[in-house]
Short mmCIF file of C-alpha atoms in Angstrom, two decimals:
data_model
loop_
_atom_site.label_atom_id
_atom_site.label_comp_id
_atom_site.label_asym_id
_atom_site.label_seq_id
_atom_site.Cartn_x
_atom_site.Cartn_y
_atom_site.Cartn_z
CA MET Z 107 126.04 112.53 121.69
CA GLN Z 108 126.72 112.87 117.99
CA PHE Z 109 124.08 112.34 115.34
CA ASP Z 110 123.05 113.45 111.86
CA ALA Z 111 119.59 114.38 110.66
CA ILE Z 112 117.44 114.30 107.60
CA ARG Z 113 115.20 117.35 107.10
CA VAL Z 114 112.04 117.27 105.03
CA ASP Z 115 109.93 120.42 104.91
CA ASP Z 116 106.22 121.05 105.33
CA GLU Z 117 103.55 118.44 104.56
CA ASP Z 118 106.02 116.04 102.92
CA GLY Z 119 107.90 115.80 106.22
CA ARG Z 120 104.73 115.22 108.18
CA ARG Z 121 103.55 112.53 105.76
CA LEU Z 122 106.97 110.85 106.00
CA ALA Z 123 106.74 110.88 109.82
CA ASP Z 124 103.24 109.35 109.58
CA LEU Z 125 104.53 106.64 107.22
CA LEU Z 126 107.44 105.78 109.52
CA GLU Z 127 105.09 105.68 112.49
CA SER Z 128 102.89 103.14 110.73
CA MET Z 129 105.88 101.09 109.53
CA THR Z 130 107.42 100.83 113.01
CA GLY Z 131 104.37 100.29 115.20
CA GLY Z 132 104.53 103.84 116.53
CA ASP Z 133 108.21 104.03 117.47
CA PRO Z 134 110.32 105.21 114.51
CA GLY Z 135 112.96 106.86 116.68
CA PRO Z 136 113.46 110.54 117.54
CA VAL Z 137 111.69 113.01 115.23
CA VAL Z 138 111.53 116.78 115.77
CA ILE Z 139 108.89 119.02 114.19
CA GLU Z 140 108.92 122.75 113.67
CA ALA Z 141 105.64 124.68 113.92
CA HIS Z 142 106.80 127.79 112.09
CA GLY Z 143 108.66 128.87 108.95
CA ARG Z 144 109.35 125.90 106.67
CA ARG Z 145 107.54 123.64 109.17
CA SER Z 146 110.49 121.28 108.87
CA VAL Z 147 110.59 117.74 110.22
CA TYR Z 148 113.97 116.44 111.43
CA PHE Z 149 114.63 112.70 111.59
CA LEU Z 150 117.60 112.03 113.89
CA VAL Z 151 119.88 109.25 112.61
CA PRO Z 152 123.25 107.86 113.74
CA ALA Z 153 126.29 110.00 112.91
CA GLY Z 154 127.82 109.23 109.52
CA THR Z 155 124.79 107.44 108.04
CA THR Z 156 123.46 110.11 105.66
CA SER Z 157 126.38 110.83 103.37
CA HIS Z 158 126.68 107.66 101.28
CA ARG Z 159 123.06 107.15 100.30
CA ALA Z 160 121.04 108.42 97.35
CA TRP Z 161 118.28 110.52 98.92
CA PRO Z 162 115.28 111.72 96.89
CA ARG Z 163 114.57 115.33 96.00
CA GLY Z 164 113.09 117.23 98.93
CA VAL Z 165 115.47 115.69 101.48
CA THR Z 166 118.21 117.79 103.09
CA ARG Z 167 121.08 115.95 104.75
CA LEU Z 168 122.38 117.60 107.91
CA ASN Z 169 125.66 116.06 108.94
CA SER Z 170 129.14 116.88 110.06
CA GLY Z 171 132.38 116.12 108.36
CA HIS Z 172 135.80 117.57 107.67
CA ALA Z 173 135.43 121.38 107.78
CA HIS Z 174 131.63 121.06 107.81
CA VAL Z 175 129.16 121.22 110.67
CA SER Z 176 125.36 121.39 110.43
CA TYR Z 177 122.98 122.97 112.90
CA ILE Z 178 120.25 120.54 113.96
CA PRO Z 179 117.58 122.05 116.21
CA VAL Z 180 116.61 119.87 119.15
CA PRO Z 181 113.88 120.81 121.65
CA ALA Z 182 114.10 120.29 125.37
CA LEU Z 183 112.92 116.89 126.57
CA LYS Z 184 110.53 118.55 129.02
CA GLY Z 185 108.85 121.91 128.89
CA ARG Z 186 107.96 124.21 126.05
CA THR Z 187 110.47 125.03 123.33
CA TRP Z 188 108.16 126.49 120.69
CA PRO Z 189 108.42 126.40 117.68
CA LEU Z 190 110.16 123.03 118.15
CA SER Z 191 108.60 119.94 119.65
CA TRP Z 192 109.09 116.20 119.67
CA ARG Z 193 106.85 114.30 117.28
CA PHE Z 194 108.52 111.16 118.64
CA PRO Z 195 110.85 111.76 121.61
CA PRO Z 196 113.99 109.70 122.11
CA THR Z 197 113.26 106.47 123.95
CA GLY Z 198 116.79 105.53 124.96
CA ALA Z 199 120.46 106.32 124.61
CA GLY Z 200 121.68 105.49 121.13
CA ARG Z 201 118.15 105.01 119.75
CA PHE Z 202 117.74 106.72 116.35
CA VAL Z 203 115.60 106.54 113.24
CA HIS Z 204 116.87 103.65 111.11
CA PRO Z 205 118.57 105.37 108.11
CA LEU Z 206 117.85 102.64 105.54
CA LEU Z 207 114.19 102.47 106.53
CA LEU Z 208 114.00 106.28 106.36
CA CYS Z 209 115.71 106.39 102.96
CA ASN Z 210 113.38 103.75 101.52
CA ALA Z 211 110.27 105.41 102.94
CA ALA Z 212 111.40 108.81 101.63
CA SER Z 213 112.04 107.32 98.18
CA VAL Z 214 108.56 105.77 98.07
CA LEU Z 215 106.85 108.92 99.32
CA LEU Z 216 108.91 111.60 97.56
CA GLY Z 217 109.84 109.73 94.42
#
């Protein structure tokens, strides 16, 4: 399955995940958190949906394109894969974080 991701580091990423959780009734789509290093939060979005939007400062777009591939860390669905874990695991095939909702929430939160 192909997908892109938006990465937001440290407490900003965690606050963005909290905001999306409250906006979506607890099911924003798949979100990965990292417990170490930058403590990044990865919001998994459909492939091709990150490149033509104006994202606020603090957001890193991870996508693929011509002569460009990004590494997006994804933990196992079951078992321990420290330092990665699911903040919100995938709930179905083709279910992702809604990119427009994510972009708007990131703009409100990050400026």
